[in-house]
Structures are given as C-alpha cells and as structure tokens.
Amino acid sequence: MKAKMLNLQRHFSVRAGSLLLLLLVLRLGLTTARADAVSDLASFSIFGKVDLVQLAKSDVKTSHGPPMSNQRFIAVQSCYVAPGSPSQQIEALRRWDPTKHRELKVFLHSDLPSNPTAANFEQLKNAPGNSSVRSFVAATQKLGSDLQVSREEAKKFSAGAGGGPMPVSVAAFWADVLAARAKGFVSGGMSAQQPYDHAGSSVRASDEVNGLLRDQGKIRSQFSGLLGATGIGRGAGSLKPELYWELLDVDDQGVVTLGASYNRGGAGGTYQAADVLYYASGGYYVALTLYQMWPVTVEGKSSTLVWRGDMISAVSLGSLHGVERLASESVMMKNITKAVALFRRDTSGGR
C-alpha cells in the first residue's frame, strides 16, 4: 500500500509539473506574441513602443506621417486595440456602412459586382438635395476644369431636361463613367485607368498612389507582398478585389468615387488589408488606407492591435505650406479619429 501511495504521489507530481510547464509555455507564448506585435509595429510605423493595456483603454492614437516629397501628398498613421481577432475585424470592416453616420458625410454607398454595369449606379437618382450634391451637379453640367474625367469621357456628356437633386442626364453620365472605370480596374488594375486630362494637364491615379508609397519605404516594404498581388498602382493582380462606390462630400463639394478593398491572412493569425479609392470625380486624386492587424491578449481578453496608415494625393494640398499644411493634416487626423471611433462603437458594443 505504501509503495502504491508513493507511486501515486510521483504520478501526480509529474502531472502537476507537466501542467505547470505547459502553463508557463502558454504564458510565454502569449507574452512573446504581444512583444512581437509591439516590436513589429515599431519596426515600420511612426509609433515606438506602445502599452497595449493603456491603448486598449484609450481612443485611437494618431500621428502625422513622415515628410513627403510631393506637396500634394499627405500621410497620417494611427493605431488602436479592438476586441476580438483580426479575422473578426476584417469581417467588421467589410460589413460596416458609413452612411449611417451623417457626420462622415457619405451620402451613398454600395457594393459592386465583379462585372459592374451602369445599372449598379441607379442609386445616384436618390442623391439627397443638399448643397454638396447641388455643387456636384453644377460642376458636371458646366464640365468645369476641376472635374476629374478624361477628354473622351467629357465628350459623352449631354445636358438634358430633368428635375430633382440629380437630373437624369447627370446621373446617366456618371453611371456610364463609373461603370467603365470599374470594369477597367477589374481587368487591368489602376494602370488601366484613364488619366484626368479633360482640363489639359494629365494626371494618372496609378502614378499618384505609387508616389505615395515610394515616399514611405518602410510601409511599402511591410506591405509589399499584399500590394504586389493587388491592382493598386499596377495591373489587375492575383487577389480578387471587393468593389464599391460612394457619393460623398469633400470640402463642401459632392464627389463620386470608386473603391476596392483587399485582405490577406498571415502567420500567427495576423492580417493585412488595403483599401484604395482609385477614382474620384474631384476633391482628391487618389486615397489609400492600409491596415496591419496582430492578435494580442490584453488583460485576459482576445484582442487585435491595429495599425492604420492613410495617404492621400490632392491638388488642393500643393499650395499649402507651414501652418496651413499642419492644419490640413490635423483635420485629416480628426476625421480618421472620428471614423475609427464610430466604427469601434458600431462593431464592439461601445468598448
């Protein structure tokens, strides 16, 4: 009996030691994962070491991006902690509808199929009758120099009768332009987009986005694998885009825009995503948002550390210097903070 008891004690001692070792390994793994995420963030972003616990309790942290070589370029970086896994964050981004928040000034938003037609833009007829939409209609009807279309596209506009916030002739013109450009993106990426040359000078969205990335070598390197598989700044790419279009306000001017989103999972449950506005009728030439997401555990809760990089090219930025430029960057940072706060509130129960 004594020998049996000794054997049982040794058995439980071995099991307890094994369990303790397992717990230590798991704890070390969680600590290492957190350290790797924070170190990875610091390796390519504007942020140094961040405190995940403090970040999880605070609002989104934003910062001016590095200086850009082109005056019409601006970049802003942000980071935050959200509950749930990176895959859940990706799905939440996919489902989120910005039109639910008037303060974001997105009037219409709709997903597009892989083979879009003019019929996919019928919502244009339901545009609200506000000052932004009225200015957009007026700019279209006079084919003003600030309208970003090609010479060939401009020739296709024909003014016609029709009342309401969005006259039939204006809605039909933009439905055709947007459908053709969306098809071009699906087949040939941004390099297949027609230039903005109706007003004389020629600007290509692909050149603009490549310029934005060229000025940020660490970010370009961090996302080279993902970007190389997309249509961002190049041909069609191997990844299938999720397409959408919007009617929104940019500096009190209505703008129609086309966007494409991509995402791809990586090692250890990480994710990268890219969202590009590859066409805009005005207000800016191109806008790009990149996301890096890491799974982390914060105070025992499964969470995601999110880095977000926003970059934009706009002709209006080219004339800004000093205080005016800093003010423009600050406005961009505030808008991003607002959008992220609303997104977190909608998708995480207000935490």
Short mmCIF file of C-alpha atoms in Angstrom, two decimals:
data_model
loop_
_atom_site.label_atom_id
_atom_site.label_comp_id
_atom_site.label_asym_id
_atom_site.label_seq_id
_atom_site.Cartn_x
_atom_site.Cartn_y
_atom_site.Cartn_z
CA MET A 1 0.00 0.00 0.00
CA LYS A 2 2.83 2.37 0.93
CA ALA A 3 4.59 1.64 -2.35
CA LYS A 4 1.34 2.26 -4.22
CA MET A 5 0.86 5.61 -2.46
CA LEU A 6 4.42 6.64 -3.33
CA ASN A 7 3.80 5.73 -6.96
CA LEU A 8 0.59 7.81 -6.95
CA GLN A 9 2.40 10.76 -5.38
CA ARG A 10 5.12 10.54 -8.03
CA HIS A 11 2.42 10.28 -10.71
CA PHE A 12 0.60 13.39 -9.52
CA SER A 13 3.88 15.23 -9.00
CA VAL A 14 4.89 14.52 -12.59
CA ARG A 15 1.44 15.56 -13.87
CA ALA A 16 1.47 18.78 -11.82
CA GLY A 17 4.95 19.57 -13.10
CA SER A 18 3.83 18.94 -16.66
CA LEU A 19 0.79 21.16 -16.26
CA LEU A 20 2.91 23.90 -14.71
CA LEU A 21 5.38 23.64 -17.58
CA LEU A 22 2.51 23.77 -20.08
CA LEU A 23 1.06 26.89 -18.42
CA LEU A 24 4.47 28.54 -18.43
CA VAL A 25 4.91 27.75 -22.13
CA LEU A 26 1.46 29.10 -22.95
CA ARG A 27 2.08 32.23 -20.92
CA LEU A 28 5.46 32.71 -22.57
CA GLY A 29 3.78 32.26 -25.96
CA LEU A 30 1.19 34.95 -25.20
CA THR A 31 3.86 37.31 -23.89
CA THR A 32 6.05 36.66 -26.93
CA ALA A 33 3.10 37.22 -29.28
CA ARG A 34 2.37 40.55 -27.63
CA ALA A 35 6.04 41.54 -27.73
CA ASP A 36 6.32 40.54 -31.38
CA ALA A 37 3.25 42.61 -32.27
CA VAL A 38 4.54 45.71 -30.50
CA SER A 39 8.03 45.26 -31.96
CA ASP A 40 6.63 44.72 -35.44
CA LEU A 41 4.55 47.88 -35.10
CA ALA A 42 7.62 49.87 -34.08
CA SER A 43 9.70 48.45 -36.94
CA PHE A 44 7.80 50.15 -39.76
CA SER A 45 5.48 52.76 -38.25
CA ILE A 46 5.80 56.18 -36.70
CA PHE A 47 4.98 54.70 -33.31
CA GLY A 48 7.61 53.44 -30.90
CA LYS A 49 6.84 51.01 -28.14
CA VAL A 50 3.16 51.15 -27.18
CA ASP A 51 1.47 49.99 -23.99
CA LEU A 52 -1.30 47.63 -25.10
CA VAL A 53 -3.22 47.92 -21.85
CA GLN A 54 -3.28 51.71 -22.00
CA LEU A 55 -4.01 51.67 -25.72
CA ALA A 56 -6.99 49.35 -25.18
CA LYS A 57 -8.46 51.83 -22.69
CA SER A 58 -7.92 54.92 -24.83
CA ASP A 59 -9.15 56.38 -28.09
CA VAL A 60 -7.31 55.82 -31.32
CA LYS A 61 -3.75 57.15 -31.27
CA THR A 62 -2.90 59.25 -34.34
CA SER A 63 0.24 60.90 -35.62
CA HIS A 64 1.50 62.86 -38.61
CA GLY A 65 3.21 60.63 -41.11
CA PRO A 66 6.77 61.16 -42.38
CA PRO A 67 7.53 64.18 -44.60
CA MET A 68 6.52 63.67 -48.23
CA SER A 69 8.49 64.74 -51.30
CA ASN A 70 5.41 65.93 -53.17
CA GLN A 71 3.45 68.87 -51.75
CA ARG A 72 0.12 67.35 -52.76
CA PHE A 73 0.79 64.23 -50.66
CA ILE A 74 -0.27 63.84 -47.02
CA ALA A 75 0.03 60.77 -44.79
CA VAL A 76 -1.35 60.04 -41.32
CA GLN A 77 -0.85 56.97 -39.13
CA SER A 78 -2.99 55.64 -36.32
CA CYS A 79 -3.16 52.63 -34.01
CA TYR A 80 -5.65 51.20 -31.57
CA VAL A 81 -6.70 48.00 -29.81
CA ALA A 82 -10.04 46.40 -30.62
CA PRO A 83 -11.78 43.38 -29.05
CA GLY A 84 -11.83 40.11 -30.97
CA SER A 85 -9.50 38.56 -33.51
CA PRO A 86 -8.03 40.12 -36.67
CA SER A 87 -10.32 37.99 -38.82
CA GLN A 88 -13.31 39.41 -36.94
CA GLN A 89 -12.02 42.93 -37.50
CA ILE A 90 -11.67 42.26 -41.23
CA GLU A 91 -15.24 40.99 -41.39
CA ALA A 92 -16.49 44.02 -39.44
CA LEU A 93 -14.73 46.37 -41.87
CA ARG A 94 -16.38 44.53 -44.74
CA ARG A 95 -19.86 44.94 -43.26
CA TRP A 96 -19.57 48.49 -41.95
CA ASP A 97 -21.83 51.10 -43.56
CA PRO A 98 -20.56 54.70 -43.18
CA THR A 99 -23.85 56.19 -44.44
CA LYS A 100 -25.38 55.51 -41.01
CA HIS A 101 -23.38 58.42 -39.61
CA ARG A 102 -24.27 61.82 -41.01
CA GLU A 103 -21.10 63.38 -39.61
CA LEU A 104 -18.99 61.30 -42.02
CA LYS A 105 -20.79 62.93 -44.97
CA VAL A 106 -21.05 59.76 -47.05
CA PHE A 107 -24.40 60.15 -48.80
CA LEU A 108 -24.50 56.93 -50.84
CA HIS A 109 -22.50 53.72 -50.50
CA SER A 110 -22.98 50.47 -52.39
CA ASP A 111 -21.01 47.33 -53.14
CA LEU A 112 -20.37 46.38 -56.76
CA PRO A 113 -20.29 43.00 -58.52
CA SER A 114 -17.20 41.76 -60.33
CA ASN A 115 -18.74 42.77 -63.67
CA PRO A 116 -20.35 46.16 -62.94
CA THR A 117 -22.74 47.89 -65.32
CA ALA A 118 -24.43 51.30 -65.37
CA ALA A 119 -27.44 49.72 -63.65
CA ASN A 120 -25.34 49.25 -60.49
CA PHE A 121 -25.30 53.03 -60.04
CA GLU A 122 -29.05 53.63 -60.10
CA GLN A 123 -28.88 54.96 -56.54
CA LEU A 124 -27.50 58.20 -57.97
CA LYS A 125 -31.10 59.12 -58.73
CA ASN A 126 -31.74 59.06 -54.96
CA ALA A 127 -29.00 61.55 -54.10
CA PRO A 128 -30.00 63.97 -51.34
CA GLY A 129 -30.86 67.54 -52.26
CA ASN A 130 -28.11 69.21 -50.23
CA SER A 131 -25.60 71.89 -51.19
CA SER A 132 -22.81 69.36 -51.82
CA VAL A 133 -24.90 67.48 -54.38
CA ARG A 134 -26.05 70.72 -56.00
CA SER A 135 -22.43 71.81 -56.45
CA PHE A 136 -21.59 68.41 -57.92
CA VAL A 137 -24.44 68.67 -60.42
CA ALA A 138 -23.42 72.22 -61.38
CA ALA A 139 -19.79 71.19 -61.91
CA THR A 140 -20.92 68.31 -64.13
CA GLN A 141 -23.23 70.43 -66.24
CA LYS A 142 -20.58 73.03 -67.00
CA LEU A 143 -17.76 70.44 -67.27
CA GLY A 144 -15.58 72.67 -65.12
CA SER A 145 -11.80 72.42 -65.06
CA ASP A 146 -11.85 70.84 -61.60
CA LEU A 147 -13.91 67.90 -62.85
CA GLN A 148 -11.64 64.84 -62.98
CA VAL A 149 -12.55 62.98 -66.15
CA SER A 150 -10.73 62.16 -69.37
CA ARG A 151 -11.24 64.04 -72.63
CA GLU A 152 -13.10 61.05 -74.05
CA GLU A 153 -15.43 60.87 -71.06
CA ALA A 154 -16.17 64.60 -71.15
CA LYS A 155 -17.27 64.35 -74.78
CA LYS A 156 -20.01 61.91 -73.79
CA PHE A 157 -21.88 64.33 -71.54
CA SER A 158 -25.10 65.69 -72.97
CA ALA A 159 -27.18 68.11 -70.94
CA GLY A 160 -30.87 67.28 -70.80
CA ALA A 161 -34.04 68.14 -69.04
CA GLY A 162 -34.89 66.70 -65.66
CA GLY A 163 -35.59 67.97 -62.19
CA GLY A 164 -34.72 66.76 -58.74
CA PRO A 165 -31.40 66.88 -56.91
CA MET A 166 -29.77 64.66 -59.54
CA PRO A 167 -31.04 65.30 -63.12
CA VAL A 168 -31.39 62.21 -65.30
CA SER A 169 -28.69 63.38 -67.72
CA VAL A 170 -26.18 63.87 -64.90
CA ALA A 171 -26.98 60.53 -63.25
CA ALA A 172 -26.75 58.70 -66.60
CA PHE A 173 -23.41 60.33 -67.44
CA TRP A 174 -21.84 59.33 -64.14
CA ALA A 175 -23.32 55.84 -64.21
CA ASP A 176 -21.59 55.24 -67.55
CA VAL A 177 -18.29 56.78 -66.42
CA LEU A 178 -18.20 54.84 -63.16
CA ALA A 179 -19.20 51.53 -64.76
CA ALA A 180 -16.50 51.83 -67.42
CA ARG A 181 -13.82 52.75 -64.91
CA ALA A 182 -14.82 49.94 -62.53
CA LYS A 183 -14.63 47.44 -65.40
CA GLY A 184 -11.22 48.82 -66.33
CA PHE A 185 -9.99 48.32 -62.78
CA VAL A 186 -11.20 44.71 -62.66
CA SER A 187 -9.47 43.86 -65.93
CA GLY A 188 -6.29 45.90 -65.63
CA GLY A 189 -5.98 47.46 -62.19
CA MET A 190 -5.09 51.10 -61.67
CA SER A 191 -2.71 51.13 -64.63
CA ALA A 192 -5.75 50.67 -66.90
CA GLN A 193 -7.47 53.81 -65.60
CA GLN A 194 -7.84 56.73 -67.99
CA PRO A 195 -5.98 59.87 -66.94
CA TYR A 196 -7.60 63.01 -65.59
CA ASP A 197 -6.82 65.11 -68.64
CA HIS A 198 -10.05 66.83 -69.65
CA ALA A 199 -8.75 70.18 -68.32
CA GLY A 200 -5.40 69.98 -70.12
CA SER A 201 -2.83 68.59 -67.68
CA SER A 202 -2.70 64.81 -67.38
CA VAL A 203 -2.76 63.05 -64.01
CA ARG A 204 -2.82 59.29 -63.54
CA ALA A 205 -4.12 57.81 -60.30
CA SER A 206 -1.62 54.92 -60.55
CA ASP A 207 1.32 57.36 -60.60
CA GLU A 208 -0.11 59.18 -57.59
CA VAL A 209 -0.52 56.08 -55.42
CA ASN A 210 2.92 54.79 -56.40
CA GLY A 211 4.35 58.17 -55.42
CA LEU A 212 2.64 57.98 -52.03
CA LEU A 213 4.16 54.55 -51.37
CA ARG A 214 7.58 55.48 -52.75
CA ASP A 215 7.88 58.18 -50.08
CA GLN A 216 7.29 55.62 -47.31
CA GLY A 217 9.85 52.89 -47.78
CA LYS A 218 9.24 51.01 -44.52
CA ILE A 219 5.50 50.86 -45.11
CA ARG A 220 5.99 49.83 -48.73
CA SER A 221 8.29 47.02 -47.60
CA GLN A 222 5.87 45.89 -44.87
CA PHE A 223 3.01 45.58 -47.37
CA SER A 224 4.96 44.58 -50.48
CA GLY A 225 3.55 41.04 -50.52
CA LEU A 226 -0.06 42.17 -50.30
CA LEU A 227 0.27 45.15 -52.65
CA GLY A 228 2.08 43.04 -55.23
CA ALA A 229 -0.99 40.81 -55.50
CA THR A 230 -3.48 43.69 -55.93
CA GLY A 231 -4.42 46.15 -58.64
CA ILE A 232 -3.16 49.08 -56.56
CA GLY A 233 -0.80 51.15 -58.67
CA ARG A 234 -0.32 48.37 -61.20
CA GLY A 235 -2.11 45.72 -63.28
CA ALA A 236 -5.06 43.61 -62.18
CA GLY A 237 -3.17 41.45 -59.64
CA SER A 238 -3.95 37.94 -58.46
CA LEU A 239 -6.20 38.84 -55.50
CA LYS A 240 -9.86 39.47 -56.24
CA PRO A 241 -10.96 42.93 -55.10
CA GLU A 242 -14.12 43.78 -53.22
CA LEU A 243 -15.54 46.70 -55.19
CA TYR A 244 -17.75 49.58 -54.08
CA TRP A 245 -18.71 53.15 -54.94
CA GLU A 246 -19.75 56.19 -52.94
CA LEU A 247 -21.19 59.68 -53.22
CA LEU A 248 -19.64 61.80 -50.50
CA ASP A 249 -18.67 65.32 -49.51
CA VAL A 250 -15.14 66.67 -49.90
CA ASP A 251 -14.72 70.29 -48.79
CA ASP A 252 -18.42 71.04 -49.42
CA GLN A 253 -18.26 69.56 -52.92
CA GLY A 254 -20.11 66.39 -53.91
CA VAL A 255 -17.78 63.69 -55.23
CA VAL A 256 -18.41 60.26 -56.72
CA THR A 257 -15.65 57.77 -56.08
CA LEU A 258 -14.75 54.15 -56.81
CA GLY A 259 -13.01 51.92 -54.29
CA ALA A 260 -11.53 48.47 -53.97
CA SER A 261 -10.62 46.50 -50.84
CA TYR A 262 -8.22 43.59 -50.38
CA ASN A 263 -7.15 41.50 -47.41
CA ARG A 264 -4.93 38.54 -46.74
CA GLY A 265 -4.14 36.47 -43.67
CA GLY A 266 -0.59 35.87 -42.50
CA ALA A 267 1.37 33.82 -39.97
CA GLY A 268 0.08 33.58 -36.43
CA GLY A 269 -3.38 34.91 -37.19
CA THR A 270 -2.18 38.30 -38.47
CA TYR A 271 -3.95 40.12 -41.28
CA GLN A 272 -3.14 42.85 -43.76
CA ALA A 273 -5.73 44.86 -45.66
CA ALA A 274 -5.70 47.62 -48.24
CA ASP A 275 -8.48 49.95 -49.32
CA VAL A 276 -7.92 52.23 -52.30
CA LEU A 277 -10.12 54.96 -53.74
CA TYR A 278 -8.77 54.66 -57.25
CA TYR A 279 -11.10 57.14 -58.90
CA ALA A 280 -12.67 60.41 -57.73
CA SER A 281 -14.62 62.98 -59.73
CA GLY A 282 -12.93 65.75 -57.73
CA GLY A 283 -11.54 66.75 -54.34
CA TYR A 284 -8.53 64.39 -54.45
CA TYR A 285 -6.67 62.28 -56.98
CA VAL A 286 -6.35 59.07 -55.00
CA ALA A 287 -6.58 57.83 -51.41
CA LEU A 288 -5.09 54.69 -49.87
CA THR A 289 -5.63 53.12 -46.45
CA LEU A 290 -3.52 50.20 -45.24
CA TYR A 291 -4.16 48.01 -42.18
CA GLN A 292 -1.85 45.70 -40.26
CA MET A 293 -3.52 43.60 -37.57
CA TRP A 294 -1.99 41.38 -34.91
CA PRO A 295 -3.80 39.05 -32.45
CA VAL A 296 -2.94 40.02 -28.87
CA THR A 297 -4.23 39.22 -25.41
CA VAL A 298 -4.89 42.25 -23.24
CA GLU A 299 -5.90 41.68 -19.60
CA GLY A 300 -7.02 38.16 -20.45
CA LYS A 301 -9.15 39.21 -23.42
CA SER A 302 -8.63 38.21 -27.03
CA SER A 303 -7.94 41.45 -28.89
CA THR A 304 -6.43 42.92 -32.02
CA LEU A 305 -3.69 45.52 -32.28
CA VAL A 306 -4.49 47.58 -35.37
CA TRP A 307 -2.17 49.89 -37.27
CA ARG A 308 -3.77 52.06 -39.92
CA GLY A 309 -1.99 54.21 -42.48
CA ASP A 310 -3.93 56.78 -44.52
CA MET A 311 -2.42 58.58 -47.50
CA ILE A 312 -3.97 61.00 -49.94
CA SER A 313 -2.97 62.95 -53.02
CA ALA A 314 -4.95 66.11 -53.77
CA VAL A 315 -4.19 69.11 -55.96
CA SER A 316 -5.52 71.48 -53.27
CA LEU A 317 -2.73 70.38 -50.91
CA GLY A 318 0.00 71.50 -53.29
CA SER A 319 -0.36 75.17 -52.38
CA LEU A 320 -0.34 74.63 -48.61
CA HIS A 321 2.74 75.40 -46.53
CA GLY A 322 3.67 75.76 -42.88
CA VAL A 323 0.72 76.33 -40.57
CA GLU A 324 -1.85 75.73 -43.32
CA ARG A 325 -0.39 72.33 -44.11
CA LEU A 326 -0.24 71.34 -40.46
CA ALA A 327 -3.86 72.42 -40.07
CA SER A 328 -4.86 70.26 -43.04
CA GLU A 329 -3.07 67.26 -41.53
CA SER A 330 -4.75 67.92 -38.19
CA VAL A 331 -8.18 67.94 -39.84
CA MET A 332 -7.35 64.63 -41.52
CA MET A 333 -6.28 63.17 -38.18
CA LYS A 334 -9.51 64.33 -36.52
CA ASN A 335 -11.60 62.82 -39.33
CA ILE A 336 -9.79 59.49 -39.03
CA THR A 337 -10.22 59.51 -35.25
CA LYS A 338 -13.92 60.17 -35.70
CA ALA A 339 -14.35 57.40 -38.27
CA VAL A 340 -12.44 54.84 -36.17
CA ALA A 341 -14.40 55.78 -33.04
CA LEU A 342 -17.70 55.27 -34.86
CA PHE A 343 -16.50 52.00 -36.35
CA ARG A 344 -15.42 50.70 -32.92
CA ARG A 345 -18.69 51.78 -31.37
CA ASP A 346 -20.73 50.05 -34.07
CA THR A 347 -18.75 46.82 -34.07
CA SER A 348 -17.67 46.28 -30.46
CA GLY A 349 -20.59 47.34 -28.31
CA GLY A 350 -19.10 50.71 -27.48
CA ARG A 351 -15.97 49.33 -25.82
#
